[in-house]
PDB file of C-alpha atoms in Angstrom:
ATOM      1  CA  UNK A   1      26.261 -55.684  49.570  1.00  0.00           C
ATOM      2  CA  UNK A   2      23.062 -53.697  50.191  1.00  0.00           C
ATOM      3  CA  UNK A   3      25.045 -50.495  50.769  1.00  0.00           C
ATOM      4  CA  UNK A   4      26.954 -51.098  47.543  1.00  0.00           C
ATOM      5  CA  UNK A   5      23.711 -51.489  45.573  1.00  0.00           C
ATOM      6  CA  UNK A   6      22.281 -48.338  47.124  1.00  0.00           C
ATOM      7  CA  UNK A   7      25.452 -46.436  46.225  1.00  0.00           C
ATOM      8  CA  UNK A   8      25.320 -47.672  42.622  1.00  0.00           C
ATOM      9  CA  UNK A   9      21.651 -46.721  42.349  1.00  0.00           C
ATOM     10  CA  UNK A  10      22.359 -43.268  43.766  1.00  0.00           C
ATOM     11  CA  UNK A  11      25.132 -42.678  41.230  1.00  0.00           C
ATOM     12  CA  UNK A  12      22.883 -43.877  38.392  1.00  0.00           C
ATOM     13  CA  UNK A  13      20.098 -41.519  39.422  1.00  0.00           C
ATOM     14  CA  UNK A  14      22.542 -38.639  39.676  1.00  0.00           C
ATOM     15  CA  UNK A  15      23.874 -39.326  36.190  1.00  0.00           C
ATOM     16  CA  UNK A  16      20.322 -39.452  34.782  1.00  0.00           C
ATOM     17  CA  UNK A  17      19.517 -36.145  36.421  1.00  0.00           C
ATOM     18  CA  UNK A  18      22.682 -34.509  35.112  1.00  0.00           C
ATOM     19  CA  UNK A  19      22.507 -35.991  31.625  1.00  0.00           C
ATOM     20  CA  UNK A  20      18.780 -35.493  30.936  1.00  0.00           C
ATOM     21  CA  UNK A  21      19.069 -31.814  29.961  1.00  0.00           C
ATOM     22  CA  UNK A  22      22.027 -32.601  27.743  1.00  0.00           C
ATOM     23  CA  UNK A  23      20.106 -35.450  26.081  1.00  0.00           C
ATOM     24  CA  UNK A  24      17.142 -33.176  25.416  1.00  0.00           C
ATOM     25  CA  UNK A  25      19.451 -30.484  24.070  1.00  0.00           C
ATOM     26  CA  UNK A  26      21.167 -33.028  21.827  1.00  0.00           C
ATOM     27  CA  UNK A  27      17.828 -34.277  20.504  1.00  0.00           C
ATOM     28  CA  UNK A  28      16.682 -30.741  19.756  1.00  0.00           C
ATOM     29  CA  UNK A  29      19.985 -30.020  18.018  1.00  0.00           C
ATOM     30  CA  UNK A  30      19.558 -33.106  15.832  1.00  0.00           C
ATOM     31  CA  UNK A  31      15.975 -32.195  14.984  1.00  0.00           C
ATOM     32  CA  UNK A  32      16.536 -28.564  14.081  1.00  0.00           C
ATOM     33  CA  UNK A  33      16.528 -26.511  17.258  1.00  0.00           C
ATOM     34  CA  UNK A  34      14.266 -26.007  20.219  1.00  0.00           C
ATOM     35  CA  UNK A  35      10.586 -26.380  19.405  1.00  0.00           C
ATOM     36  CA  UNK A  36       7.987 -23.644  19.706  1.00  0.00           C
ATOM     37  CA  UNK A  37       4.379 -24.103  20.726  1.00  0.00           C
ATOM     38  CA  UNK A  38       2.389 -21.596  18.707  1.00  0.00           C
ATOM     39  CA  UNK A  39       0.774 -18.838  20.733  1.00  0.00           C
ATOM     40  CA  UNK A  40      -0.290 -15.247  20.145  1.00  0.00           C
ATOM     41  CA  UNK A  41      -1.625 -12.120  21.792  1.00  0.00           C
ATOM     42  CA  UNK A  42      -5.362 -12.122  21.220  1.00  0.00           C
ATOM     43  CA  UNK A  43      -7.180  -9.383  19.389  1.00  0.00           C
ATOM     44  CA  UNK A  44      -9.507  -7.076  21.271  1.00  0.00           C
ATOM     45  CA  UNK A  45     -11.791  -4.388  19.788  1.00  0.00           C
ATOM     46  CA  UNK A  46     -10.763  -5.444  16.276  1.00  0.00           C
ATOM     47  CA  UNK A  47      -7.111  -4.657  16.932  1.00  0.00           C
ATOM     48  CA  UNK A  48      -4.761  -7.127  15.236  1.00  0.00           C
ATOM     49  CA  UNK A  49      -3.618 -10.271  16.967  1.00  0.00           C
ATOM     50  CA  UNK A  50       0.162 -10.315  17.476  1.00  0.00           C
ATOM     51  CA  UNK A  51       3.121 -12.706  17.583  1.00  0.00           C
ATOM     52  CA  UNK A  52       5.664  -9.942  18.157  1.00  0.00           C
ATOM     53  CA  UNK A  53       6.529 -11.163  21.643  1.00  0.00           C
ATOM     54  CA  UNK A  54       6.435 -14.933  21.067  1.00  0.00           C
ATOM     55  CA  UNK A  55      10.015 -15.422  19.899  1.00  0.00           C
ATOM     56  CA  UNK A  56       9.259 -17.149  16.604  1.00  0.00           C
ATOM     57  CA  UNK A  57       7.968 -14.379  14.330  1.00  0.00           C
ATOM     58  CA  UNK A  58      11.128 -14.451  12.195  1.00  0.00           C
ATOM     59  CA  UNK A  59      10.836 -18.201  11.663  1.00  0.00           C
ATOM     60  CA  UNK A  60       7.175 -17.934  10.655  1.00  0.00           C
ATOM     61  CA  UNK A  61       7.917 -15.109   8.254  1.00  0.00           C
ATOM     62  CA  UNK A  62      11.053 -16.647   6.754  1.00  0.00           C
ATOM     63  CA  UNK A  63       9.188 -19.854   5.913  1.00  0.00           C
ATOM     64  CA  UNK A  64       6.168 -17.939   4.556  1.00  0.00           C
ATOM     65  CA  UNK A  65       3.742 -19.616   6.928  1.00  0.00           C
ATOM     66  CA  UNK A  66       0.273 -18.144   7.390  1.00  0.00           C
ATOM     67  CA  UNK A  67      -0.645 -16.135  10.482  1.00  0.00           C
ATOM     68  CA  UNK A  68      -2.774 -13.293   9.089  1.00  0.00           C
ATOM     69  CA  UNK A  69      -4.206 -12.452   5.700  1.00  0.00           C
ATOM     70  CA  UNK A  70      -4.627  -8.937   4.325  1.00  0.00           C
ATOM     71  CA  UNK A  71      -5.209  -6.795   7.419  1.00  0.00           C
ATOM     72  CA  UNK A  72      -6.367  -3.841   5.299  1.00  0.00           C
ATOM     73  CA  UNK A  73      -9.465  -5.776   4.263  1.00  0.00           C
ATOM     74  CA  UNK A  74     -12.330  -7.258   6.263  1.00  0.00           C
ATOM     75  CA  UNK A  75     -11.569 -10.796   5.150  1.00  0.00           C
ATOM     76  CA  UNK A  76     -11.743 -13.932   7.290  1.00  0.00           C
ATOM     77  CA  UNK A  77     -10.398 -17.442   6.789  1.00  0.00           C
ATOM     78  CA  UNK A  78     -12.235 -20.284   8.538  1.00  0.00           C
ATOM     79  CA  UNK A  79     -10.206 -23.375   9.452  1.00  0.00           C
ATOM     80  CA  UNK A  80     -11.145 -26.548  11.306  1.00  0.00           C
ATOM     81  CA  UNK A  81      -8.930 -29.178  12.917  1.00  0.00           C
ATOM     82  CA  UNK A  82     -10.352 -32.681  12.456  1.00  0.00           C
ATOM     83  CA  UNK A  83      -8.236 -35.105  14.456  1.00  0.00           C
ATOM     84  CA  UNK A  84     -11.174 -37.447  15.036  1.00  0.00           C
ATOM     85  CA  UNK A  85     -14.936 -37.365  14.603  1.00  0.00           C
ATOM     86  CA  UNK A  86     -17.194 -36.519  17.517  1.00  0.00           C
ATOM     87  CA  UNK A  87     -20.482 -36.416  15.639  1.00  0.00           C
ATOM     88  CA  UNK A  88     -20.521 -32.753  14.600  1.00  0.00           C
ATOM     89  CA  UNK A  89     -18.718 -32.405  11.262  1.00  0.00           C
ATOM     90  CA  UNK A  90     -21.834 -33.203   9.233  1.00  0.00           C
ATOM     91  CA  UNK A  91     -23.747 -30.429  10.973  1.00  0.00           C
ATOM     92  CA  UNK A  92     -20.825 -28.041  10.478  1.00  0.00           C
ATOM     93  CA  UNK A  93     -20.900 -28.794   6.759  1.00  0.00           C
ATOM     94  CA  UNK A  94     -24.658 -28.198   6.718  1.00  0.00           C
ATOM     95  CA  UNK A  95     -24.160 -24.713   8.195  1.00  0.00           C
ATOM     96  CA  UNK A  96     -21.339 -23.849   5.798  1.00  0.00           C
ATOM     97  CA  UNK A  97     -23.485 -24.919   2.850  1.00  0.00           C
ATOM     98  CA  UNK A  98     -26.452 -22.910   4.074  1.00  0.00           C
ATOM     99  CA  UNK A  99     -24.288 -19.832   4.695  1.00  0.00           C
ATOM    100  CA  UNK A 100     -22.250 -20.277   1.500  1.00  0.00           C
ATOM    101  CA  UNK A 101     -18.994 -20.018   3.449  1.00  0.00           C
ATOM    102  CA  UNK A 102     -15.769 -21.797   2.385  1.00  0.00           C
ATOM    103  CA  UNK A 103     -13.478 -23.482   4.911  1.00  0.00           C
ATOM    104  CA  UNK A 104     -10.479 -25.765   5.152  1.00  0.00           C
ATOM    105  CA  UNK A 105     -10.500 -28.936   7.227  1.00  0.00           C
ATOM    106  CA  UNK A 106      -7.141 -30.181   8.495  1.00  0.00           C
ATOM    107  CA  UNK A 107      -7.478 -33.962   8.750  1.00  0.00           C
ATOM    108  CA  UNK A 108      -5.386 -36.730  10.287  1.00  0.00           C
ATOM    109  CA  UNK A 109      -4.914 -40.247   8.993  1.00  0.00           C
ATOM    110  CA  UNK A 110      -7.340 -41.488  11.636  1.00  0.00           C
ATOM    111  CA  UNK A 111     -10.069 -39.122  10.443  1.00  0.00           C
ATOM    112  CA  UNK A 112      -9.572 -40.005   6.774  1.00  0.00           C
ATOM    113  CA  UNK A 113      -9.693 -43.737   7.477  1.00  0.00           C
ATOM    114  CA  UNK A 114     -12.688 -43.556   9.828  1.00  0.00           C
ATOM    115  CA  UNK A 115     -14.746 -40.872   8.034  1.00  0.00           C
ATOM    116  CA  UNK A 116     -14.238 -41.216   4.263  1.00  0.00           C
ATOM    117  CA  UNK A 117     -17.759 -40.002   3.458  1.00  0.00           C
ATOM    118  CA  UNK A 118     -17.229 -36.785   5.384  1.00  0.00           C
ATOM    119  CA  UNK A 119     -13.924 -36.168   3.604  1.00  0.00           C
ATOM    120  CA  UNK A 120     -15.651 -36.706   0.254  1.00  0.00           C
ATOM    121  CA  UNK A 121     -18.389 -34.302   1.260  1.00  0.00           C
ATOM    122  CA  UNK A 122     -15.870 -31.616   2.252  1.00  0.00           C
ATOM    123  CA  UNK A 123     -14.373 -31.606  -1.225  1.00  0.00           C
ATOM    124  CA  UNK A 124     -17.676 -32.078  -3.062  1.00  0.00           C
ATOM    125  CA  UNK A 125     -19.098 -29.016  -1.317  1.00  0.00           C
ATOM    126  CA  UNK A 126     -16.188 -26.797  -2.305  1.00  0.00           C
ATOM    127  CA  UNK A 127     -13.987 -26.867   0.786  1.00  0.00           C
ATOM    128  CA  UNK A 128     -10.262 -27.511   1.013  1.00  0.00           C
ATOM    129  CA  UNK A 129      -8.808 -30.481   2.864  1.00  0.00           C
ATOM    130  CA  UNK A 130      -5.509 -29.746   4.587  1.00  0.00           C
ATOM    131  CA  UNK A 131      -2.873 -31.985   6.122  1.00  0.00           C
ATOM    132  CA  UNK A 132      -2.794 -32.476   9.891  1.00  0.00           C
ATOM    133  CA  UNK A 133      -0.346 -35.440   9.589  1.00  0.00           C
ATOM    134  CA  UNK A 134      -1.051 -39.154   9.594  1.00  0.00           C
ATOM    135  CA  UNK A 135      -0.466 -39.946  13.283  1.00  0.00           C
ATOM    136  CA  UNK A 136      -0.465 -36.487  14.950  1.00  0.00           C
ATOM    137  CA  UNK A 137       3.163 -36.555  16.188  1.00  0.00           C
ATOM    138  CA  UNK A 138       5.233 -33.773  17.684  1.00  0.00           C
ATOM    139  CA  UNK A 139       6.789 -32.810  14.363  1.00  0.00           C
ATOM    140  CA  UNK A 140       9.756 -31.103  15.979  1.00  0.00           C
ATOM    141  CA  UNK A 141      10.902 -34.550  17.184  1.00  0.00           C
ATOM    142  CA  UNK A 142      10.662 -36.510  13.920  1.00  0.00           C
ATOM    143  CA  UNK A 143      13.070 -36.707  11.000  1.00  0.00           C
ATOM    144  CA  UNK A 144      12.498 -35.060   7.637  1.00  0.00           C
ATOM    145  CA  UNK A 145      11.939 -38.501   6.126  1.00  0.00           C
ATOM    146  CA  UNK A 146       9.280 -39.327   8.713  1.00  0.00           C
ATOM    147  CA  UNK A 147       7.685 -35.927   8.074  1.00  0.00           C
ATOM    148  CA  UNK A 148       7.499 -36.696   4.368  1.00  0.00           C
ATOM    149  CA  UNK A 149       5.879 -40.069   5.075  1.00  0.00           C
ATOM    150  CA  UNK A 150       3.356 -38.554   7.492  1.00  0.00           C
ATOM    151  CA  UNK A 151       2.261 -35.985   4.929  1.00  0.00           C
ATOM    152  CA  UNK A 152       2.307 -38.265   1.898  1.00  0.00           C
ATOM    153  CA  UNK A 153       0.052 -40.862   3.517  1.00  0.00           C
ATOM    154  CA  UNK A 154      -2.668 -38.295   4.192  1.00  0.00           C
ATOM    155  CA  UNK A 155      -2.359 -36.741   0.755  1.00  0.00           C
ATOM    156  CA  UNK A 156      -2.574 -40.103  -1.005  1.00  0.00           C
ATOM    157  CA  UNK A 157      -5.608 -41.221   0.995  1.00  0.00           C
ATOM    158  CA  UNK A 158      -7.465 -37.974   0.303  1.00  0.00           C
ATOM    159  CA  UNK A 159      -6.502 -38.137  -3.367  1.00  0.00           C
ATOM    160  CA  UNK A 160      -7.852 -41.685  -3.601  1.00  0.00           C
ATOM    161  CA  UNK A 161     -11.120 -40.634  -1.976  1.00  0.00           C
ATOM    162  CA  UNK A 162     -11.821 -37.295  -3.610  1.00  0.00           C
ATOM    163  CA  UNK A 163     -11.273 -35.061  -6.614  1.00  0.00           C
ATOM    164  CA  UNK A 164      -8.675 -33.065  -4.620  1.00  0.00           C
ATOM    165  CA  UNK A 165      -5.464 -34.516  -6.007  1.00  0.00           C
ATOM    166  CA  UNK A 166      -3.023 -32.079  -4.435  1.00  0.00           C
ATOM    167  CA  UNK A 167      -2.543 -30.806  -0.908  1.00  0.00           C
ATOM    168  CA  UNK A 168      -0.799 -27.521  -0.171  1.00  0.00           C
ATOM    169  CA  UNK A 169      -1.640 -26.586   3.418  1.00  0.00           C
ATOM    170  CA  UNK A 170      -0.319 -28.067   6.643  1.00  0.00           C
ATOM    171  CA  UNK A 171      -1.245 -27.472  10.247  1.00  0.00           C
ATOM    172  CA  UNK A 172       1.420 -28.870  12.589  1.00  0.00           C
ATOM    173  CA  UNK A 173      -0.200 -31.031  15.283  1.00  0.00           C
ATOM    174  CA  UNK A 174      -0.748 -29.182  18.561  1.00  0.00           C
ATOM    175  CA  UNK A 175       0.894 -26.134  16.980  1.00  0.00           C
ATOM    176  CA  UNK A 176       4.370 -27.475  17.777  1.00  0.00           C
ATOM    177  CA  UNK A 177       7.054 -26.586  15.244  1.00  0.00           C
ATOM    178  CA  UNK A 178      10.588 -25.408  14.676  1.00  0.00           C
ATOM    179  CA  UNK A 179      12.487 -23.821  11.807  1.00  0.00           C
ATOM    180  CA  UNK A 180      13.482 -27.179  10.307  1.00  0.00           C
ATOM    181  CA  UNK A 181       9.923 -28.491  10.170  1.00  0.00           C
ATOM    182  CA  UNK A 182       8.558 -25.368   8.521  1.00  0.00           C
ATOM    183  CA  UNK A 183      11.399 -25.364   6.004  1.00  0.00           C
ATOM    184  CA  UNK A 184      11.136 -29.095   5.279  1.00  0.00           C
ATOM    185  CA  UNK A 185       7.369 -28.986   4.798  1.00  0.00           C
ATOM    186  CA  UNK A 186       7.758 -25.930   2.564  1.00  0.00           C
ATOM    187  CA  UNK A 187      10.222 -27.883   0.416  1.00  0.00           C
ATOM    188  CA  UNK A 188       7.498 -30.527   0.030  1.00  0.00           C
ATOM    189  CA  UNK A 189       5.106 -27.910  -1.333  1.00  0.00           C
ATOM    190  CA  UNK A 190       3.259 -27.079   1.876  1.00  0.00           C
ATOM    191  CA  UNK A 191       2.387 -23.770   3.470  1.00  0.00           C
ATOM    192  CA  UNK A 192       2.088 -24.085   7.247  1.00  0.00           C
ATOM    193  CA  UNK A 193      -1.118 -22.518   8.535  1.00  0.00           C
ATOM    194  CA  UNK A 194      -1.351 -21.065  12.023  1.00  0.00           C
ATOM    195  CA  UNK A 195      -4.134 -18.830  13.349  1.00  0.00           C
ATOM    196  CA  UNK A 196      -5.027 -15.482  14.890  1.00  0.00           C
ATOM    197  CA  UNK A 197      -8.399 -16.339  16.461  1.00  0.00           C
ATOM    198  CA  UNK A 198      -8.756 -19.304  18.794  1.00  0.00           C
ATOM    199  CA  UNK A 199      -9.881 -20.353  22.251  1.00  0.00           C
ATOM    200  CA  UNK A 200      -9.822 -23.484  24.397  1.00  0.00           C
ATOM    201  CA  UNK A 201     -12.409 -25.507  22.488  1.00  0.00           C
ATOM    202  CA  UNK A 202     -10.762 -28.882  21.919  1.00  0.00           C
ATOM    203  CA  UNK A 203     -11.862 -30.729  25.057  1.00  0.00           C
ATOM    204  CA  UNK A 204     -15.313 -32.339  24.583  1.00  0.00           C
ATOM    205  CA  UNK A 205     -15.620 -32.650  28.359  1.00  0.00           C
ATOM    206  CA  UNK A 206     -15.168 -28.914  28.918  1.00  0.00           C
ATOM    207  CA  UNK A 207     -17.920 -27.452  26.745  1.00  0.00           C
ATOM    208  CA  UNK A 208     -19.720 -24.416  28.156  1.00  0.00           C
ATOM    209  CA  UNK A 209     -22.545 -23.683  25.724  1.00  0.00           C
ATOM    210  CA  UNK A 210     -22.906 -21.961  22.354  1.00  0.00           C
ATOM    211  CA  UNK A 211     -22.769 -18.453  23.856  1.00  0.00           C
ATOM    212  CA  UNK A 212     -19.299 -19.124  25.270  1.00  0.00           C
ATOM    213  CA  UNK A 213     -18.026 -20.111  21.818  1.00  0.00           C
ATOM    214  CA  UNK A 214     -19.801 -17.215  20.143  1.00  0.00           C
ATOM    215  CA  UNK A 215     -18.434 -14.613  22.569  1.00  0.00           C
ATOM    216  CA  UNK A 216     -14.880 -15.969  22.356  1.00  0.00           C
ATOM    217  CA  UNK A 217     -14.787 -15.890  18.568  1.00  0.00           C
ATOM    218  CA  UNK A 218     -16.648 -12.617  18.024  1.00  0.00           C
ATOM    219  CA  UNK A 219     -14.575 -10.752  20.603  1.00  0.00           C
ATOM    220  CA  UNK A 220     -11.402 -11.625  18.688  1.00  0.00           C
ATOM    221  CA  UNK A 221     -12.464 -10.854  15.113  1.00  0.00           C
ATOM    222  CA  UNK A 222     -10.203  -8.515  13.174  1.00  0.00           C
ATOM    223  CA  UNK A 223      -9.331  -7.878   9.517  1.00  0.00           C
ATOM    224  CA  UNK A 224      -7.359 -10.701   7.905  1.00  0.00           C
ATOM    225  CA  UNK A 225      -8.099 -13.155  10.716  1.00  0.00           C
ATOM    226  CA  UNK A 226      -7.441 -16.876  10.416  1.00  0.00           C
ATOM    227  CA  UNK A 227      -9.964 -18.590  12.692  1.00  0.00           C
ATOM    228  CA  UNK A 228      -9.173 -21.952  14.285  1.00  0.00           C
ATOM    229  CA  UNK A 229     -12.070 -24.107  15.464  1.00  0.00           C
ATOM    230  CA  UNK A 230     -12.047 -27.748  16.516  1.00  0.00           C
ATOM    231  CA  UNK A 231     -14.798 -29.858  14.992  1.00  0.00           C
ATOM    232  CA  UNK A 232     -15.137 -32.006  18.137  1.00  0.00           C
ATOM    233  CA  UNK A 233     -16.727 -29.067  19.975  1.00  0.00           C
ATOM    234  CA  UNK A 234     -20.479 -29.063  20.471  1.00  0.00           C
ATOM    235  CA  UNK A 235     -20.224 -25.381  21.432  1.00  0.00           C
ATOM    236  CA  UNK A 236     -18.644 -24.504  18.089  1.00  0.00           C
ATOM    237  CA  UNK A 237     -21.267 -26.475  16.193  1.00  0.00           C
ATOM    238  CA  UNK A 238     -24.160 -24.752  17.955  1.00  0.00           C
ATOM    239  CA  UNK A 239     -22.585 -21.299  17.621  1.00  0.00           C
ATOM    240  CA  UNK A 240     -21.300 -21.530  14.060  1.00  0.00           C
ATOM    241  CA  UNK A 241     -24.322 -20.197  12.176  1.00  0.00           C
ATOM    242  CA  UNK A 242     -24.634 -17.282  14.598  1.00  0.00           C
ATOM    243  CA  UNK A 243     -20.911 -16.495  14.242  1.00  0.00           C
ATOM    244  CA  UNK A 244     -21.042 -16.497  10.451  1.00  0.00           C
ATOM    245  CA  UNK A 245     -24.182 -14.352  10.362  1.00  0.00           C
ATOM    246  CA  UNK A 246     -22.832 -11.815  12.863  1.00  0.00           C
ATOM    247  CA  UNK A 247     -19.457 -11.568  11.091  1.00  0.00           C
ATOM    248  CA  UNK A 248     -21.174 -10.891   7.775  1.00  0.00           C
ATOM    249  CA  UNK A 249     -23.340  -8.262   9.429  1.00  0.00           C
ATOM    250  CA  UNK A 250     -20.133  -6.531  10.562  1.00  0.00           C
ATOM    251  CA  UNK A 251     -18.978  -6.382   6.953  1.00  0.00           C
ATOM    252  CA  UNK A 252     -16.617  -9.352   6.941  1.00  0.00           C
ATOM    253  CA  UNK A 253     -16.212 -11.684   3.968  1.00  0.00           C
ATOM    254  CA  UNK A 254     -15.184 -15.309   4.362  1.00  0.00           C
ATOM    255  CA  UNK A 255     -12.599 -16.503   1.841  1.00  0.00           C
ATOM    256  CA  UNK A 256     -10.836 -19.740   0.981  1.00  0.00           C
ATOM    257  CA  UNK A 257      -7.128 -19.980   1.774  1.00  0.00           C
ATOM    258  CA  UNK A 258      -6.563 -20.331  -1.970  1.00  0.00           C
ATOM    259  CA  UNK A 259      -7.841 -16.766  -2.274  1.00  0.00           C
ATOM    260  CA  UNK A 260      -5.310 -15.328   0.184  1.00  0.00           C
ATOM    261  CA  UNK A 261      -3.174 -12.843  -1.725  1.00  0.00           C
ATOM    262  CA  UNK A 262      -1.376 -11.119   1.131  1.00  0.00           C
ATOM    263  CA  UNK A 263       0.238 -12.578   4.237  1.00  0.00           C
ATOM    264  CA  UNK A 264       0.786 -10.333   7.234  1.00  0.00           C
ATOM    265  CA  UNK A 265       3.010 -10.875  10.289  1.00  0.00           C
TER     266      UNK A 265
END
């Protein structure tokens, strides 16, 4: 009897091992193809960042997502991801107000529910609020209906809180996407926003000081850059004023995404 049970278990494990790749492939087929995790070749010496070797450039371009602005002009677009509050967003807003720099904050349902006053302040002080989804799922693994619900819930909450009644920009959680998700969100009136300047800043337990943040951002600046910063980072908060001042001194101008007239890939 024991040998029979062992044999059955062995067969079951073998079937799981064999079928798992097929199950994953089937799931990806249902949900619009294999997912991509956004990545790029970083800029150095003001050369342009690049997605030429990442395998998804055509998908980004076809769905008119944002990677770069006008690379013939020294314009910069500042974006923040606000999945949750870590005590720094108020100070970030203070710096932006002092420096007269516009930004967009991509918020989740959790952030909107927990920090309504900060969301109100973002809009009141002239910034855009973008959609980072309600529950921060892997969007490549949810249905179009679920996608619509995720985005609508954030938009409605922000609309109820602020004078911003529409929402046009989406940042897919964790930068995971596929062709279907970009196309479906576009059909809902959203432009997906990726980035061309970023560094590993999202872990509050791995902060290394303002100079580390400053050096990482400044070393990547280039015309038309879309900068991604996470608001949970103490390093970003301490470095932000210095970054904005230094970028302006280099002749850069910070613009709102609503001012972007040219997309570059």
